Amino acid sequence: MICFILSLVALHSDYKPYGCTLKAERITQTVLDISLIREVEKLCIVTEYNEGGGSCLDLGHMSVNDLSFLNYMPKLKYLILALTQISDLTPLTGNESLVYLELFTCQNLRDYTPLLTLKNLEDLNICYTWGDIEVISQMTWLKNLWWS
């Protein structure tokens, strides 16, 4: 099951992409330094799955360059970081819940090595990134890879 979240917007009724029930709330305050937030799930779209747990976080198109807060989100299943300024994927190391990761056009990203620890990752989008694709070739468990 893949849950695509396009943006952090208010949804006043349940939205069911691919059988998921998505409940969202509008973020009412501006976050200048997201790395200081310990409980990001309070600010992001949290998805309740029929299969029992997990969450989605879409930080695409935001000024994010530090992912250390992800250490506090061990049940994160779907993560979108498209067009962000991230350069270090180390905070993702060993996440056993992550199944979908979108790194589309993360131009500061060069080292994919931390992704080798994401054994449950199924879908990876690294289009228009500049890292060494040799690392990705070792991820034989991927079901879908977007790369160009």
JSON list of C-alpha atoms in Angstrom, two decimals:
[
{"chain": "A", "resi": 1, "resn": "MET", "atom": "CA", "xyz": [0.00, 0.00, 0.00]},
{"chain": "A", "resi": 2, "resn": "ILE", "atom": "CA", "xyz": [1.44, 3.40, -1.00]},
{"chain": "A", "resi": 3, "resn": "CYS", "atom": "CA", "xyz": [0.10, 6.63, 0.47]},
{"chain": "A", "resi": 4, "resn": "PHE", "atom": "CA", "xyz": [1.08, 9.75, -1.44]},
{"chain": "A", "resi": 5, "resn": "ILE", "atom": "CA", "xyz": [0.65, 12.97, 0.50]},
{"chain": "A", "resi": 6, "resn": "LEU", "atom": "CA", "xyz": [0.94, 16.01, -1.70]},
{"chain": "A", "resi": 7, "resn": "SER", "atom": "CA", "xyz": [1.06, 18.75, 0.92]},
{"chain": "A", "resi": 8, "resn": "LEU", "atom": "CA", "xyz": [0.27, 19.62, 4.51]},
{"chain": "A", "resi": 9, "resn": "VAL", "atom": "CA", "xyz": [-3.24, 20.95, 4.09]},
{"chain": "A", "resi": 10, "resn": "ALA", "atom": "CA", "xyz": [-6.46, 20.75, 6.02]},
{"chain": "A", "resi": 11, "resn": "LEU", "atom": "CA", "xyz": [-8.71, 17.88, 5.08]},
{"chain": "A", "resi": 12, "resn": "HIS", "atom": "CA", "xyz": [-12.10, 18.11, 6.74]},
{"chain": "A", "resi": 13, "resn": "SER", "atom": "CA", "xyz": [-13.25, 14.65, 5.77]},
{"chain": "A", "resi": 14, "resn": "ASP", "atom": "CA", "xyz": [-11.50, 11.32, 5.66]},
{"chain": "A", "resi": 15, "resn": "TYR", "atom": "CA", "xyz": [-9.39, 10.83, 2.55]},
{"chain": "A", "resi": 16, "resn": "LYS", "atom": "CA", "xyz": [-8.71, 7.24, 1.58]},
{"chain": "A", "resi": 17, "resn": "PRO", "atom": "CA", "xyz": [-5.79, 6.87, -0.82]},
{"chain": "A", "resi": 18, "resn": "TYR", "atom": "CA", "xyz": [-5.16, 3.22, -1.58]},
{"chain": "A", "resi": 19, "resn": "GLY", "atom": "CA", "xyz": [-7.34, 2.06, 1.31]},
{"chain": "A", "resi": 20, "resn": "CYS", "atom": "CA", "xyz": [-5.70, 4.28, 3.96]},
{"chain": "A", "resi": 21, "resn": "THR", "atom": "CA", "xyz": [-7.68, 6.60, 6.15]},
{"chain": "A", "resi": 22, "resn": "LEU", "atom": "CA", "xyz": [-5.96, 9.95, 6.24]},
{"chain": "A", "resi": 23, "resn": "LYS", "atom": "CA", "xyz": [-6.79, 12.54, 8.87]},
{"chain": "A", "resi": 24, "resn": "ALA", "atom": "CA", "xyz": [-5.04, 15.89, 8.66]},
{"chain": "A", "resi": 25, "resn": "GLU", "atom": "CA", "xyz": [-5.04, 19.21, 10.44]},
{"chain": "A", "resi": 26, "resn": "ARG", "atom": "CA", "xyz": [-3.82, 22.57, 9.26]},
{"chain": "A", "resi": 27, "resn": "ILE", "atom": "CA", "xyz": [-0.52, 23.66, 10.74]},
{"chain": "A", "resi": 28, "resn": "THR", "atom": "CA", "xyz": [-1.20, 27.04, 12.30]},
{"chain": "A", "resi": 29, "resn": "GLN", "atom": "CA", "xyz": [2.29, 28.15, 13.22]},
{"chain": "A", "resi": 30, "resn": "THR", "atom": "CA", "xyz": [5.48, 28.62, 11.25]},
{"chain": "A", "resi": 31, "resn": "VAL", "atom": "CA", "xyz": [8.35, 26.33, 12.15]},
{"chain": "A", "resi": 32, "resn": "LEU", "atom": "CA", "xyz": [11.70, 27.97, 11.50]},
{"chain": "A", "resi": 33, "resn": "ASP", "atom": "CA", "xyz": [14.02, 25.26, 12.84]},
{"chain": "A", "resi": 34, "resn": "ILE", "atom": "CA", "xyz": [12.39, 21.85, 12.55]},
{"chain": "A", "resi": 35, "resn": "SER", "atom": "CA", "xyz": [15.47, 20.16, 14.01]},
{"chain": "A", "resi": 36, "resn": "LEU", "atom": "CA", "xyz": [14.45, 21.43, 17.45]},
{"chain": "A", "resi": 37, "resn": "ILE", "atom": "CA", "xyz": [11.08, 19.70, 17.39]},
{"chain": "A", "resi": 38, "resn": "ARG", "atom": "CA", "xyz": [11.04, 16.48, 19.39]},
{"chain": "A", "resi": 39, "resn": "GLU", "atom": "CA", "xyz": [7.47, 15.44, 18.61]},
{"chain": "A", "resi": 40, "resn": "VAL", "atom": "CA", "xyz": [7.11, 16.21, 14.94]},
{"chain": "A", "resi": 41, "resn": "GLU", "atom": "CA", "xyz": [4.12, 13.88, 14.65]},
{"chain": "A", "resi": 42, "resn": "LYS", "atom": "CA", "xyz": [2.04, 16.58, 16.32]},
{"chain": "A", "resi": 43, "resn": "LEU", "atom": "CA", "xyz": [2.74, 18.84, 13.35]},
{"chain": "A", "resi": 44, "resn": "CYS", "atom": "CA", "xyz": [2.63, 16.43, 10.46]},
{"chain": "A", "resi": 45, "resn": "ILE", "atom": "CA", "xyz": [-0.06, 14.47, 8.76]},
{"chain": "A", "resi": 46, "resn": "VAL", "atom": "CA", "xyz": [-0.54, 11.28, 10.70]},
{"chain": "A", "resi": 47, "resn": "THR", "atom": "CA", "xyz": [-2.12, 8.44, 8.84]},
{"chain": "A", "resi": 48, "resn": "GLU", "atom": "CA", "xyz": [-4.05, 5.63, 10.45]},
{"chain": "A", "resi": 49, "resn": "TYR", "atom": "CA", "xyz": [-3.74, 2.50, 8.37]},
{"chain": "A", "resi": 50, "resn": "ASN", "atom": "CA", "xyz": [-6.12, -0.40, 8.20]},
{"chain": "A", "resi": 51, "resn": "GLU", "atom": "CA", "xyz": [-3.07, -2.55, 8.86]},
{"chain": "A", "resi": 52, "resn": "GLY", "atom": "CA", "xyz": [-2.53, -0.93, 12.24]},
{"chain": "A", "resi": 53, "resn": "GLY", "atom": "CA", "xyz": [-0.08, 1.92, 12.62]},
{"chain": "A", "resi": 54, "resn": "GLY", "atom": "CA", "xyz": [2.52, 4.06, 10.97]},
{"chain": "A", "resi": 55, "resn": "SER", "atom": "CA", "xyz": [2.67, 7.59, 9.71]},
{"chain": "A", "resi": 56, "resn": "CYS", "atom": "CA", "xyz": [3.40, 9.71, 6.67]},
{"chain": "A", "resi": 57, "resn": "LEU", "atom": "CA", "xyz": [5.45, 12.89, 6.66]},
{"chain": "A", "resi": 58, "resn": "ASP", "atom": "CA", "xyz": [5.73, 15.23, 3.69]},
{"chain": "A", "resi": 59, "resn": "LEU", "atom": "CA", "xyz": [8.45, 17.85, 4.10]},
{"chain": "A", "resi": 60, "resn": "GLY", "atom": "CA", "xyz": [8.92, 18.34, 0.37]},
{"chain": "A", "resi": 61, "resn": "HIS", "atom": "CA", "xyz": [9.57, 21.87, -0.87]},
{"chain": "A", "resi": 62, "resn": "MET", "atom": "CA", "xyz": [10.49, 23.04, 2.65]},
{"chain": "A", "resi": 63, "resn": "SER", "atom": "CA", "xyz": [13.74, 24.49, 3.99]},
{"chain": "A", "resi": 64, "resn": "VAL", "atom": "CA", "xyz": [14.75, 21.31, 5.78]},
{"chain": "A", "resi": 65, "resn": "ASN", "atom": "CA", "xyz": [18.43, 20.45, 6.08]},
{"chain": "A", "resi": 66, "resn": "ASP", "atom": "CA", "xyz": [18.56, 18.47, 9.35]},
{"chain": "A", "resi": 67, "resn": "LEU", "atom": "CA", "xyz": [16.79, 15.14, 9.78]},
{"chain": "A", "resi": 68, "resn": "SER", "atom": "CA", "xyz": [17.87, 14.43, 13.37]},
{"chain": "A", "resi": 69, "resn": "PHE", "atom": "CA", "xyz": [14.25, 14.73, 14.55]},
{"chain": "A", "resi": 70, "resn": "LEU", "atom": "CA", "xyz": [13.49, 11.48, 12.70]},
{"chain": "A", "resi": 71, "resn": "ASN", "atom": "CA", "xyz": [15.13, 9.62, 15.57]},
{"chain": "A", "resi": 72, "resn": "TYR", "atom": "CA", "xyz": [11.89, 10.35, 17.45]},
{"chain": "A", "resi": 73, "resn": "MET", "atom": "CA", "xyz": [9.68, 8.86, 14.71]},
{"chain": "A", "resi": 74, "resn": "PRO", "atom": "CA", "xyz": [10.46, 5.12, 14.66]},
{"chain": "A", "resi": 75, "resn": "LYS", "atom": "CA", "xyz": [7.06, 4.19, 13.15]},
{"chain": "A", "resi": 76, "resn": "LEU", "atom": "CA", "xyz": [7.43, 6.49, 10.16]},
{"chain": "A", "resi": 77, "resn": "LYS", "atom": "CA", "xyz": [6.41, 4.53, 7.04]},
{"chain": "A", "resi": 78, "resn": "TYR", "atom": "CA", "xyz": [6.27, 7.13, 4.26]},
{"chain": "A", "resi": 79, "resn": "LEU", "atom": "CA", "xyz": [8.68, 10.06, 4.02]},
{"chain": "A", "resi": 80, "resn": "ILE", "atom": "CA", "xyz": [8.81, 12.73, 1.32]},
{"chain": "A", "resi": 81, "resn": "LEU", "atom": "CA", "xyz": [11.84, 15.02, 1.29]},
{"chain": "A", "resi": 82, "resn": "ALA", "atom": "CA", "xyz": [11.66, 16.22, -2.32]},
{"chain": "A", "resi": 83, "resn": "LEU", "atom": "CA", "xyz": [13.39, 19.51, -3.08]},
{"chain": "A", "resi": 84, "resn": "THR", "atom": "CA", "xyz": [14.84, 19.95, 0.41]},
{"chain": "A", "resi": 85, "resn": "GLN", "atom": "CA", "xyz": [18.39, 20.89, 1.39]},
{"chain": "A", "resi": 86, "resn": "ILE", "atom": "CA", "xyz": [19.24, 17.64, 3.18]},
{"chain": "A", "resi": 87, "resn": "SER", "atom": "CA", "xyz": [22.73, 16.23, 2.79]},
{"chain": "A", "resi": 88, "resn": "ASP", "atom": "CA", "xyz": [22.87, 13.59, 5.54]},
{"chain": "A", "resi": 89, "resn": "LEU", "atom": "CA", "xyz": [20.64, 10.51, 5.65]},
{"chain": "A", "resi": 90, "resn": "THR", "atom": "CA", "xyz": [22.26, 9.09, 8.80]},
{"chain": "A", "resi": 91, "resn": "PRO", "atom": "CA", "xyz": [19.14, 9.76, 10.97]},
{"chain": "A", "resi": 92, "resn": "LEU", "atom": "CA", "xyz": [17.27, 7.21, 8.82]},
{"chain": "A", "resi": 93, "resn": "THR", "atom": "CA", "xyz": [19.75, 4.47, 9.70]},
{"chain": "A", "resi": 94, "resn": "GLY", "atom": "CA", "xyz": [18.04, 1.31, 10.90]},
{"chain": "A", "resi": 95, "resn": "ASN", "atom": "CA", "xyz": [14.45, 2.54, 10.56]},
{"chain": "A", "resi": 96, "resn": "GLU", "atom": "CA", "xyz": [12.51, -0.72, 10.34]},
{"chain": "A", "resi": 97, "resn": "SER", "atom": "CA", "xyz": [9.16, 0.87, 9.44]},
{"chain": "A", "resi": 98, "resn": "LEU", "atom": "CA", "xyz": [10.06, 3.00, 6.42]},
{"chain": "A", "resi": 99, "resn": "VAL", "atom": "CA", "xyz": [8.67, 1.55, 3.17]},
{"chain": "A", "resi": 100, "resn": "TYR", "atom": "CA", "xyz": [8.55, 4.67, 0.93]},
{"chain": "A", "resi": 101, "resn": "LEU", "atom": "CA", "xyz": [11.20, 7.38, 0.61]},
{"chain": "A", "resi": 102, "resn": "GLU", "atom": "CA", "xyz": [11.17, 10.24, -1.86]},
{"chain": "A", "resi": 103, "resn": "LEU", "atom": "CA", "xyz": [14.42, 12.18, -2.27]},
{"chain": "A", "resi": 104, "resn": "PHE", "atom": "CA", "xyz": [13.54, 13.74, -5.63]},
{"chain": "A", "resi": 105, "resn": "THR", "atom": "CA", "xyz": [15.88, 16.67, -6.46]},
{"chain": "A", "resi": 106, "resn": "CYS", "atom": "CA", "xyz": [17.77, 16.71, -3.15]},
{"chain": "A", "resi": 107, "resn": "GLN", "atom": "CA", "xyz": [20.79, 18.26, -4.81]},
{"chain": "A", "resi": 108, "resn": "ASN", "atom": "CA", "xyz": [22.98, 18.37, -1.68]},
{"chain": "A", "resi": 109, "resn": "LEU", "atom": "CA", "xyz": [22.66, 14.63, -1.17]},
{"chain": "A", "resi": 110, "resn": "ARG", "atom": "CA", "xyz": [25.76, 12.63, -2.12]},
{"chain": "A", "resi": 111, "resn": "ASP", "atom": "CA", "xyz": [25.97, 9.66, 0.26]},
{"chain": "A", "resi": 112, "resn": "TYR", "atom": "CA", "xyz": [23.28, 6.99, -0.02]},
{"chain": "A", "resi": 113, "resn": "THR", "atom": "CA", "xyz": [25.10, 4.57, 2.32]},
{"chain": "A", "resi": 114, "resn": "PRO", "atom": "CA", "xyz": [22.64, 4.95, 5.25]},
{"chain": "A", "resi": 115, "resn": "LEU", "atom": "CA", "xyz": [19.90, 3.61, 2.96]},
{"chain": "A", "resi": 116, "resn": "LEU", "atom": "CA", "xyz": [21.58, 0.19, 3.01]},
{"chain": "A", "resi": 117, "resn": "THR", "atom": "CA", "xyz": [20.19, -0.30, 6.53]},
{"chain": "A", "resi": 118, "resn": "LEU", "atom": "CA", "xyz": [16.57, 0.24, 5.44]},
{"chain": "A", "resi": 119, "resn": "LYS", "atom": "CA", "xyz": [15.75, -3.40, 4.78]},
{"chain": "A", "resi": 120, "resn": "ASN", "atom": "CA", "xyz": [11.97, -2.84, 4.64]},
{"chain": "A", "resi": 121, "resn": "LEU", "atom": "CA", "xyz": [12.19, 0.02, 2.15]},
{"chain": "A", "resi": 122, "resn": "GLU", "atom": "CA", "xyz": [10.21, -0.91, -0.97]},
{"chain": "A", "resi": 123, "resn": "ASP", "atom": "CA", "xyz": [9.93, 2.32, -2.95]},
{"chain": "A", "resi": 124, "resn": "LEU", "atom": "CA", "xyz": [12.75, 4.83, -3.47]},
{"chain": "A", "resi": 125, "resn": "ASN", "atom": "CA", "xyz": [12.70, 7.98, -5.60]},
{"chain": "A", "resi": 126, "resn": "ILE", "atom": "CA", "xyz": [16.17, 9.47, -6.14]},
{"chain": "A", "resi": 127, "resn": "CYS", "atom": "CA", "xyz": [15.48, 11.27, -9.42]},
{"chain": "A", "resi": 128, "resn": "TYR", "atom": "CA", "xyz": [17.78, 14.25, -9.97]},
{"chain": "A", "resi": 129, "resn": "THR", "atom": "CA", "xyz": [20.05, 13.53, -7.03]},
{"chain": "A", "resi": 130, "resn": "TRP", "atom": "CA", "xyz": [23.81, 13.26, -7.45]},
{"chain": "A", "resi": 131, "resn": "GLY", "atom": "CA", "xyz": [24.97, 10.43, -5.19]},
{"chain": "A", "resi": 132, "resn": "ASP", "atom": "CA", "xyz": [26.84, 7.26, -6.12]},
{"chain": "A", "resi": 133, "resn": "ILE", "atom": "CA", "xyz": [24.32, 4.87, -7.68]},
{"chain": "A", "resi": 134, "resn": "GLU", "atom": "CA", "xyz": [26.59, 1.91, -6.82]},
{"chain": "A", "resi": 135, "resn": "VAL", "atom": "CA", "xyz": [25.18, 1.95, -3.27]},
{"chain": "A", "resi": 136, "resn": "ILE", "atom": "CA", "xyz": [21.63, 1.78, -4.62]},
{"chain": "A", "resi": 137, "resn": "SER", "atom": "CA", "xyz": [22.53, -1.23, -6.77]},
{"chain": "A", "resi": 138, "resn": "GLN", "atom": "CA", "xyz": [23.12, -3.16, -3.53]},
{"chain": "A", "resi": 139, "resn": "MET", "atom": "CA", "xyz": [19.52, -2.58, -2.42]},
{"chain": "A", "resi": 140, "resn": "THR", "atom": "CA", "xyz": [18.17, -5.67, -4.12]},
{"chain": "A", "resi": 141, "resn": "TRP", "atom": "CA", "xyz": [15.05, -5.72, -1.91]},
{"chain": "A", "resi": 142, "resn": "LEU", "atom": "CA", "xyz": [13.57, -2.56, -3.51]},
{"chain": "A", "resi": 143, "resn": "LYS", "atom": "CA", "xyz": [10.34, -3.10, -5.42]},
{"chain": "A", "resi": 144, "resn": "ASN", "atom": "CA", "xyz": [10.30, 0.28, -7.16]},
{"chain": "A", "resi": 145, "resn": "LEU", "atom": "CA", "xyz": [13.19, 2.64, -7.93]},
{"chain": "A", "resi": 146, "resn": "TRP", "atom": "CA", "xyz": [12.88, 5.99, -9.64]},
{"chain": "A", "resi": 147, "resn": "TRP", "atom": "CA", "xyz": [16.24, 7.34, -10.81]},
{"chain": "A", "resi": 148, "resn": "SER", "atom": "CA", "xyz": [17.36, 9.64, -13.59]}
]
